[in-house]
Short mmCIF file of C-alpha atoms in Angstrom, two decimals:
data_model
loop_
_atom_site.label_atom_id
_atom_site.label_comp_id
_atom_site.label_asym_id
_atom_site.label_seq_id
_atom_site.Cartn_x
_atom_site.Cartn_y
_atom_site.Cartn_z
CA UNK A 1 -43.96 232.94 79.11
CA UNK A 2 -42.57 232.66 75.73
CA UNK A 3 -39.23 233.56 77.16
CA UNK A 4 -39.50 230.66 79.68
CA UNK A 5 -40.60 228.25 77.20
CA UNK A 6 -37.46 228.98 74.94
CA UNK A 7 -35.12 228.79 77.96
CA UNK A 8 -36.54 225.35 78.46
CA UNK A 9 -36.47 224.17 74.93
CA UNK A 10 -32.54 225.53 74.80
CA UNK A 11 -31.76 223.36 77.70
CA UNK A 12 -33.30 220.49 76.57
CA UNK A 13 -31.39 220.67 73.56
CA UNK A 14 -28.17 221.21 75.10
CA UNK A 15 -29.02 218.10 77.40
CA UNK A 16 -29.63 216.32 74.20
CA UNK A 17 -26.44 217.29 72.76
CA UNK A 18 -24.51 216.35 75.57
CA UNK A 19 -25.90 212.96 75.66
CA UNK A 20 -25.15 212.48 71.63
CA UNK A 21 -21.58 213.49 72.65
CA UNK A 22 -21.18 210.82 74.94
CA UNK A 23 -22.51 208.34 73.17
CA UNK A 24 -20.56 208.74 70.49
CA UNK A 25 -17.54 209.17 72.80
CA UNK A 26 -18.56 205.60 74.06
CA UNK A 27 -18.67 204.24 70.80
CA UNK A 28 -15.69 205.46 70.16
CA UNK A 29 -13.53 203.87 73.03
CA UNK A 30 -15.91 200.58 72.03
CA UNK A 31 -14.28 200.52 68.92
CA UNK A 32 -10.81 200.85 70.41
CA UNK A 33 -11.49 197.97 72.92
CA UNK A 34 -12.32 195.55 70.15
CA UNK A 35 -9.60 196.54 68.15
CA UNK A 36 -7.42 195.95 70.82
CA UNK A 37 -9.48 192.68 72.11
CA UNK A 38 -9.39 191.11 68.64
CA UNK A 39 -5.76 191.58 67.56
CA UNK A 40 -4.33 190.62 70.96
CA UNK A 41 -4.89 186.64 70.38
CA UNK A 42 -4.69 187.09 66.64
CA UNK A 43 -1.16 188.29 67.42
CA UNK A 44 -0.19 185.07 69.19
CA UNK A 45 -1.47 182.85 66.42
CA UNK A 46 0.34 184.60 63.64
CA UNK A 47 3.40 184.62 65.62
CA UNK A 48 3.42 181.12 67.24
CA UNK A 49 2.49 180.07 63.29
CA UNK A 50 5.56 182.41 61.81
CA UNK A 51 8.14 181.11 64.65
CA UNK A 52 7.16 177.14 63.95
CA UNK A 53 7.32 177.71 60.20
CA UNK A 54 10.89 179.06 60.97
CA UNK A 55 11.80 176.17 63.10
CA UNK A 56 12.05 177.87 66.47
CA UNK A 57 10.31 174.55 67.69
CA UNK A 58 12.34 172.29 65.79
CA UNK A 59 12.47 171.89 61.93
CA UNK A 60 8.80 171.26 60.61
CA UNK A 61 8.15 168.74 58.03
CA UNK A 62 7.16 169.63 54.18
CA UNK A 63 3.60 168.53 55.20
CA UNK A 64 3.78 170.72 58.10
CA UNK A 65 5.10 173.91 56.34
CA UNK A 66 2.10 173.68 54.16
CA UNK A 67 -0.16 173.63 56.89
CA UNK A 68 1.59 176.57 58.50
CA UNK A 69 1.18 178.50 55.40
CA UNK A 70 -2.60 177.66 55.47
CA UNK A 71 -2.87 178.89 58.99
CA UNK A 72 -1.09 182.31 58.21
CA UNK A 73 -3.01 182.86 55.54
CA UNK A 74 -6.28 182.54 57.31
CA UNK A 75 -4.88 184.47 60.41
CA UNK A 76 -4.37 187.12 57.86
CA UNK A 77 -7.67 186.80 56.42
CA UNK A 78 -9.28 187.23 59.50
CA UNK A 79 -7.04 190.02 60.26
CA UNK A 80 -8.36 191.54 56.97
CA UNK A 81 -12.15 191.00 58.12
CA UNK A 82 -11.37 192.65 61.69
CA UNK A 83 -10.10 195.80 59.83
CA UNK A 84 -12.81 196.01 57.49
CA UNK A 85 -15.77 195.62 60.12
CA UNK A 86 -13.71 198.22 62.24
CA UNK A 87 -13.40 200.61 59.52
CA UNK A 88 -17.05 200.57 58.51
CA UNK A 89 -17.91 200.66 62.26
CA UNK A 90 -15.75 203.98 62.31
CA UNK A 91 -17.06 205.41 59.05
CA UNK A 92 -20.62 204.86 60.48
CA UNK A 93 -19.82 206.46 64.24
CA UNK A 94 -18.38 209.48 62.05
CA UNK A 95 -15.09 208.68 63.66
CA UNK A 96 -12.72 208.16 60.53
CA UNK A 97 -10.97 211.41 60.07
CA UNK A 98 -8.80 211.44 57.04
CA UNK A 99 -4.95 212.86 57.43
CA UNK A 100 -4.43 215.23 54.66
CA UNK A 101 -1.11 215.50 53.64
CA UNK A 102 0.99 215.48 50.23
CA UNK A 103 0.97 212.04 48.21
CA UNK A 104 1.98 210.91 44.71
CA UNK A 105 -0.62 208.78 42.57
CA UNK A 106 2.88 206.80 41.39
CA UNK A 107 3.46 205.88 44.83
CA UNK A 108 0.37 204.77 45.86
CA UNK A 109 0.28 202.70 42.71
CA UNK A 110 3.69 201.21 43.21
CA UNK A 111 2.39 200.16 46.63
CA UNK A 112 -0.97 198.25 45.22
CA UNK A 113 2.05 196.72 42.75
CA UNK A 114 4.41 195.40 45.04
CA UNK A 115 1.77 194.23 47.56
CA UNK A 116 -0.25 192.34 45.16
CA UNK A 117 1.78 191.30 42.11
CA UNK A 118 2.85 188.03 44.01
CA UNK A 119 -0.96 187.56 43.92
CA UNK A 120 -1.38 188.09 40.09
CA UNK A 121 2.02 185.93 39.50
CA UNK A 122 0.25 182.74 41.12
CA UNK A 123 -2.48 183.02 38.60
CA UNK A 124 0.03 184.16 35.89
CA UNK A 125 -1.93 186.99 34.94
CA UNK A 126 -0.27 190.12 33.56
CA UNK A 127 -0.01 192.98 35.76
CA UNK A 128 0.48 196.38 34.11
CA UNK A 129 0.41 199.98 35.59
CA UNK A 130 -0.21 202.77 32.97
CA UNK A 131 0.38 206.11 34.61
CA UNK A 132 -0.03 209.44 32.02
CA UNK A 133 3.17 211.29 32.27
CA UNK A 134 3.91 214.33 34.83
CA UNK A 135 1.14 213.57 37.22
CA UNK A 136 1.05 216.62 39.77
CA UNK A 137 1.53 215.76 43.50
CA UNK A 138 -2.01 215.10 44.98
CA UNK A 139 -2.85 216.57 48.43
CA UNK A 140 -5.44 214.10 50.68
CA UNK A 141 -5.20 210.70 52.69
CA UNK A 142 -2.48 208.87 50.82
CA UNK A 143 -2.96 206.05 53.13
CA UNK A 144 -6.82 205.82 53.09
CA UNK A 145 -6.12 206.01 49.37
CA UNK A 146 -3.58 203.11 49.03
CA UNK A 147 -6.54 201.25 50.92
CA UNK A 148 -8.93 201.87 48.04
CA UNK A 149 -6.74 201.22 45.00
CA UNK A 150 -5.23 198.01 47.10
CA UNK A 151 -9.02 196.59 47.39
CA UNK A 152 -9.80 197.22 43.60
CA UNK A 153 -6.63 195.74 42.12
CA UNK A 154 -7.00 192.96 44.96
CA UNK A 155 -10.89 192.14 43.63
CA UNK A 156 -9.91 192.31 40.28
CA UNK A 157 -6.89 189.52 40.65
CA UNK A 158 -9.47 187.42 42.63
CA UNK A 159 -12.44 187.33 40.18
CA UNK A 160 -10.02 187.30 37.05
CA UNK A 161 -8.55 183.87 36.04
CA UNK A 162 -6.91 184.65 32.57
CA UNK A 163 -5.42 187.58 31.36
CA UNK A 164 -4.23 191.04 32.97
CA UNK A 165 -5.12 193.59 35.28
CA UNK A 166 -3.93 197.01 34.79
CA UNK A 167 -3.89 200.43 36.76
CA UNK A 168 -4.32 203.38 34.67
CA UNK A 169 -4.07 206.91 36.21
CA UNK A 170 -4.15 210.64 34.60
CA UNK A 171 -5.01 213.93 35.81
CA UNK A 172 -7.90 215.87 33.90
CA UNK A 173 -9.27 219.71 35.01
CA UNK A 174 -7.73 219.47 38.38
CA UNK A 175 -9.05 216.06 39.14
CA UNK A 176 -7.12 212.44 39.05
CA UNK A 177 -8.77 209.34 37.25
CA UNK A 178 -7.72 206.20 38.58
CA UNK A 179 -8.98 203.00 36.98
CA UNK A 180 -8.35 199.28 37.66
CA UNK A 181 -9.22 197.26 34.38
CA UNK A 182 -9.60 193.33 34.47
CA UNK A 183 -10.49 190.76 32.17
CA UNK A 184 -12.32 188.94 34.38
CA UNK A 185 -16.10 187.45 34.12
CA UNK A 186 -17.73 190.90 34.03
CA UNK A 187 -20.87 191.86 36.30
CA UNK A 188 -24.15 192.10 35.14
CA UNK A 189 -26.24 195.47 35.21
CA UNK A 190 -28.19 194.51 38.20
CA UNK A 191 -25.65 193.14 39.99
CA UNK A 192 -23.45 196.41 39.63
CA UNK A 193 -26.08 198.26 41.55
CA UNK A 194 -25.52 196.27 44.66
CA UNK A 195 -21.72 196.45 44.53
CA UNK A 196 -21.13 199.33 46.72
CA UNK A 197 -23.70 198.42 49.50
CA UNK A 198 -22.29 197.05 52.64
CA UNK A 199 -22.55 193.23 53.09
CA UNK A 200 -23.71 192.46 49.16
CA UNK A 201 -21.03 190.93 46.92
CA UNK A 202 -23.01 190.16 43.41
CA UNK A 203 -23.54 186.61 44.13
CA UNK A 204 -23.56 185.18 47.83
CA UNK A 205 -22.16 182.01 46.46
CA UNK A 206 -19.09 184.22 45.35
CA UNK A 207 -18.70 185.42 48.79
CA UNK A 208 -18.38 181.71 50.01
CA UNK A 209 -16.03 180.65 47.20
CA UNK A 210 -13.95 184.13 46.75
CA UNK A 211 -13.86 185.13 50.57
CA UNK A 212 -14.00 188.77 51.37
CA UNK A 213 -16.36 190.77 53.53
CA UNK A 214 -18.28 192.37 50.80
CA UNK A 215 -17.31 195.78 52.86
CA UNK A 216 -14.27 196.47 50.83
CA UNK A 217 -16.05 198.34 47.95
CA UNK A 218 -18.41 199.87 50.44
CA UNK A 219 -15.22 201.16 52.47
CA UNK A 220 -13.53 202.37 49.48
CA UNK A 221 -16.93 204.12 48.07
CA UNK A 222 -17.04 206.00 51.62
CA UNK A 223 -13.32 207.01 51.63
CA UNK A 224 -13.33 208.44 48.02
CA UNK A 225 -16.51 210.43 48.74
CA UNK A 226 -14.79 212.01 52.17
CA UNK A 227 -12.28 213.08 49.40
CA UNK A 228 -15.17 214.92 47.69
CA UNK A 229 -14.95 211.90 44.95
CA UNK A 230 -17.01 209.68 43.09
CA UNK A 231 -16.47 205.88 42.22
CA UNK A 232 -18.38 203.69 39.90
CA UNK A 233 -18.18 200.76 37.69
CA UNK A 234 -18.54 199.86 33.95
CA UNK A 235 -18.85 195.95 32.87
CA UNK A 236 -20.60 193.86 30.86
CA UNK A 237 -20.91 189.90 31.49
CA UNK A 238 -18.13 188.27 29.27
CA UNK A 239 -16.18 191.62 28.74
CA UNK A 240 -14.37 192.47 31.74
CA UNK A 241 -14.61 195.18 34.35
CA UNK A 242 -13.10 198.38 34.89
CA UNK A 243 -13.60 200.29 38.31
CA UNK A 244 -12.40 203.74 38.31
CA UNK A 245 -12.72 206.72 41.05
CA UNK A 246 -12.18 210.39 40.48
CA UNK A 247 -11.21 213.04 43.28
CA UNK A 248 -9.75 216.42 43.11
CA UNK A 249 -6.15 216.87 42.97
CA UNK A 250 -6.02 219.17 46.02
CA UNK A 251 -8.54 218.04 49.15
CA UNK A 252 -8.32 220.79 51.75
CA UNK A 253 -11.01 219.45 53.70
CA UNK A 254 -12.99 216.28 54.52
CA UNK A 255 -16.29 215.87 52.97
CA UNK A 256 -18.81 214.93 55.50
CA UNK A 257 -21.46 212.13 54.77
CA UNK A 258 -24.36 213.31 53.59
CA UNK B 1 28.85 191.59 76.58
CA UNK B 2 25.55 190.36 75.45
CA UNK B 3 22.95 193.27 75.01
CA UNK B 4 20.14 193.38 77.30
CA UNK B 5 16.16 193.57 76.31
CA UNK B 6 13.36 194.59 78.62
CA UNK B 7 10.24 193.02 77.44
CA UNK B 8 7.43 195.06 79.06
CA UNK B 9 4.27 192.85 78.36
CA UNK B 10 1.22 191.69 80.40
CA UNK B 11 0.08 188.78 77.86
CA UNK B 12 1.66 185.38 78.80
CA UNK B 13 1.74 184.72 75.06
CA UNK B 14 3.10 187.75 73.90
CA UNK B 15 5.76 187.25 76.33
CA UNK B 16 6.51 183.71 75.21
CA UNK B 17 6.78 184.68 71.86
CA UNK B 18 9.21 187.32 71.92
CA UNK B 19 10.96 184.75 74.35
CA UNK B 20 10.90 182.13 71.82
CA UNK B 21 12.00 184.70 69.30
CA UNK B 22 14.95 185.57 70.91
CA UNK B 23 16.02 182.34 72.04
CA UNK B 24 18.33 181.88 69.00
CA UNK B 25 19.80 185.10 69.45
CA UNK B 26 22.83 186.43 71.73
CA UNK B 27 20.50 188.88 73.75
CA UNK B 28 19.59 188.70 77.15
CA UNK B 29 15.91 189.26 78.43
CA UNK B 30 14.60 190.48 81.68
CA UNK B 31 10.75 190.63 81.64
CA UNK B 32 8.10 192.88 83.47
CA UNK B 33 4.24 192.54 83.27
CA UNK B 34 3.36 196.13 84.55
CA UNK B 35 4.67 199.54 84.51
CA UNK B 36 5.98 199.53 88.08
CA UNK B 37 7.79 196.28 87.50
CA UNK B 38 9.33 197.78 84.37
CA UNK B 39 10.45 201.21 86.21
CA UNK B 40 11.88 198.99 89.04
CA UNK B 41 13.64 196.44 86.23
CA UNK B 42 15.00 199.85 84.53
CA UNK B 43 16.36 201.53 87.73
CA UNK B 44 18.16 198.00 88.77
CA UNK B 45 19.75 196.85 85.64
CA UNK B 46 19.82 199.86 82.92
CA UNK B 47 18.68 197.73 79.97
CA UNK B 48 19.94 198.32 75.93
CA UNK B 49 16.73 198.37 74.75
CA UNK B 50 13.02 198.21 75.82
CA UNK B 51 10.13 196.36 74.11
CA UNK B 52 6.97 198.33 75.78
CA UNK B 53 3.71 196.85 75.51
CA UNK B 54 1.45 199.76 75.91
CA UNK B 55 -1.85 198.23 77.02
CA UNK B 56 -0.63 197.34 80.83
CA UNK B 57 -3.01 197.17 83.91
CA UNK B 58 -2.34 200.40 86.52
CA UNK B 59 -0.04 202.72 84.31
CA UNK B 60 0.09 202.41 80.60
CA UNK B 61 3.30 201.81 78.31
CA UNK B 62 3.05 205.49 77.08
CA UNK B 63 3.34 207.04 80.96
CA UNK B 64 6.02 204.51 81.72
CA UNK B 65 7.89 205.55 78.45
CA UNK B 66 7.50 209.45 79.65
CA UNK B 67 8.78 208.53 83.11
CA UNK B 68 11.89 206.53 81.51
CA UNK B 69 12.42 209.57 79.33
CA UNK B 70 12.26 212.03 82.05
CA UNK B 71 15.05 210.71 83.88
CA UNK B 72 18.37 212.06 82.61
CA UNK B 73 20.32 208.61 83.60
CA UNK B 74 17.72 206.29 81.27
CA UNK B 75 16.60 208.94 78.70
CA UNK B 76 18.96 207.47 75.88
CA UNK B 77 17.71 203.85 76.18
CA UNK B 78 15.54 203.24 73.12
CA UNK B 79 11.99 202.39 73.64
CA UNK B 80 9.91 200.29 70.84
CA UNK B 81 6.46 200.83 71.66
CA UNK B 82 4.36 197.34 70.54
CA UNK B 83 0.65 198.01 70.55
CA UNK B 84 -2.71 196.36 69.55
CA UNK B 85 -4.33 200.03 69.39
CA UNK B 86 -3.75 200.09 65.31
CA UNK B 87 -5.96 203.32 65.19
CA UNK B 88 -5.21 206.13 62.95
CA UNK B 89 -2.78 208.36 64.89
CA UNK B 90 -1.17 205.73 67.07
CA UNK B 91 2.28 206.03 65.92
CA UNK B 92 1.80 209.88 66.43
CA UNK B 93 1.10 209.17 70.09
CA UNK B 94 3.87 206.80 70.76
CA UNK B 95 6.18 208.85 69.37
CA UNK B 96 5.17 212.20 71.34
CA UNK B 97 5.16 209.89 74.09
CA UNK B 98 8.92 209.41 73.18
CA UNK B 99 9.05 205.96 71.69
CA UNK B 100 11.86 205.61 69.37
CA UNK B 101 9.84 202.86 67.19
CA UNK B 102 6.50 201.72 66.93
CA UNK B 103 5.49 198.07 65.90
CA UNK B 104 1.30 197.41 65.45
CA UNK B 105 0.15 194.10 66.39
CA UNK B 106 0.08 191.56 65.11
CA UNK B 107 3.10 191.67 64.36
CA UNK B 108 5.77 189.30 62.21
CA UNK B 109 8.25 187.95 65.16
CA UNK B 110 10.75 188.27 62.06
CA UNK B 111 10.04 191.96 61.60
CA UNK B 112 9.67 192.99 64.90
CA UNK B 113 13.38 191.08 65.40
CA UNK B 114 14.49 193.39 62.52
CA UNK B 115 13.11 196.27 64.25
CA UNK B 116 15.34 195.60 67.39
CA UNK B 117 18.48 195.18 65.68
CA UNK B 118 17.55 198.55 63.82
CA UNK B 119 16.99 200.23 67.16
CA UNK B 120 19.65 198.59 69.26
CA UNK B 121 22.58 200.95 70.11
CA UNK B 122 26.18 199.50 68.60
#
């Protein structure tokens, strides 16, 4: 009797796990399709815009060039939003897989610098990179870690109107400590608690004024946790902010979400 | 003689963008809207380079690439994959299929043109 019940339970469990695997497969296919469906029209918008700015359809006037720049900036912004939403969906669906290989913290900082220094220059902010001498080579997903650093530095520039942003990195006891310091307005203790949650910026009015999905820090947190690390902020209103993440220098295996 | 580029792409806007992008250059373009047209065009006029859209009706661009690369007469034609599937690992998929270059959408026409010039046999 018991044996029959057990057999039935086993087959029910097998059936359920097959259904789960199938659902996850569908979700993954859906994400791939969405990514394709959203990028295709965006490619046309950004492509025509660039060709027009380059004079492929006749020499544009100064005024038109200004508008084409805005068109491109908005298209790029939309692309950023699409990427963020897809990243987060992938993480939620358990589909984000780290590609673990050797990386250098110097290279990551250099990529963040070359990507964002022009934005800092536009706002007349100093951009500093302070690396400890002889950082060891790391093992992890260099591309995803670059994404995290770019997100932090991008935020720092976005919210700082005078002064500087600085990237600092050191290694200690088998872990990297990488921080991004700014001289921006600072963040109250109450707002700090919400920062790393999805769709939460410290202030909704900020979302409207500064843009962004409010997803960047949530995604960064998940990426760092998948590396077995931690991310946090230290800040006081009026004193600037420092975002720091730490992770093992060598990550052999992705840490699954709790 | 001007070099010939075969553009395999099912989206009319993307074909238009590539056409406009190449208008000021010396390249000659042929277009194909799906995998079968692409294979027929390759057999007929042997292009110097192929821009291969990946999401195509009937047969995807990777399958078309595998067939072109499996044919000794056309194996050496460089193929640049142009794909909106910008997911992790897509570039490896493109390389494994035999593509010589990989450009994710949305691309900048300037950068795509640079990639063409880099891959074009002299």
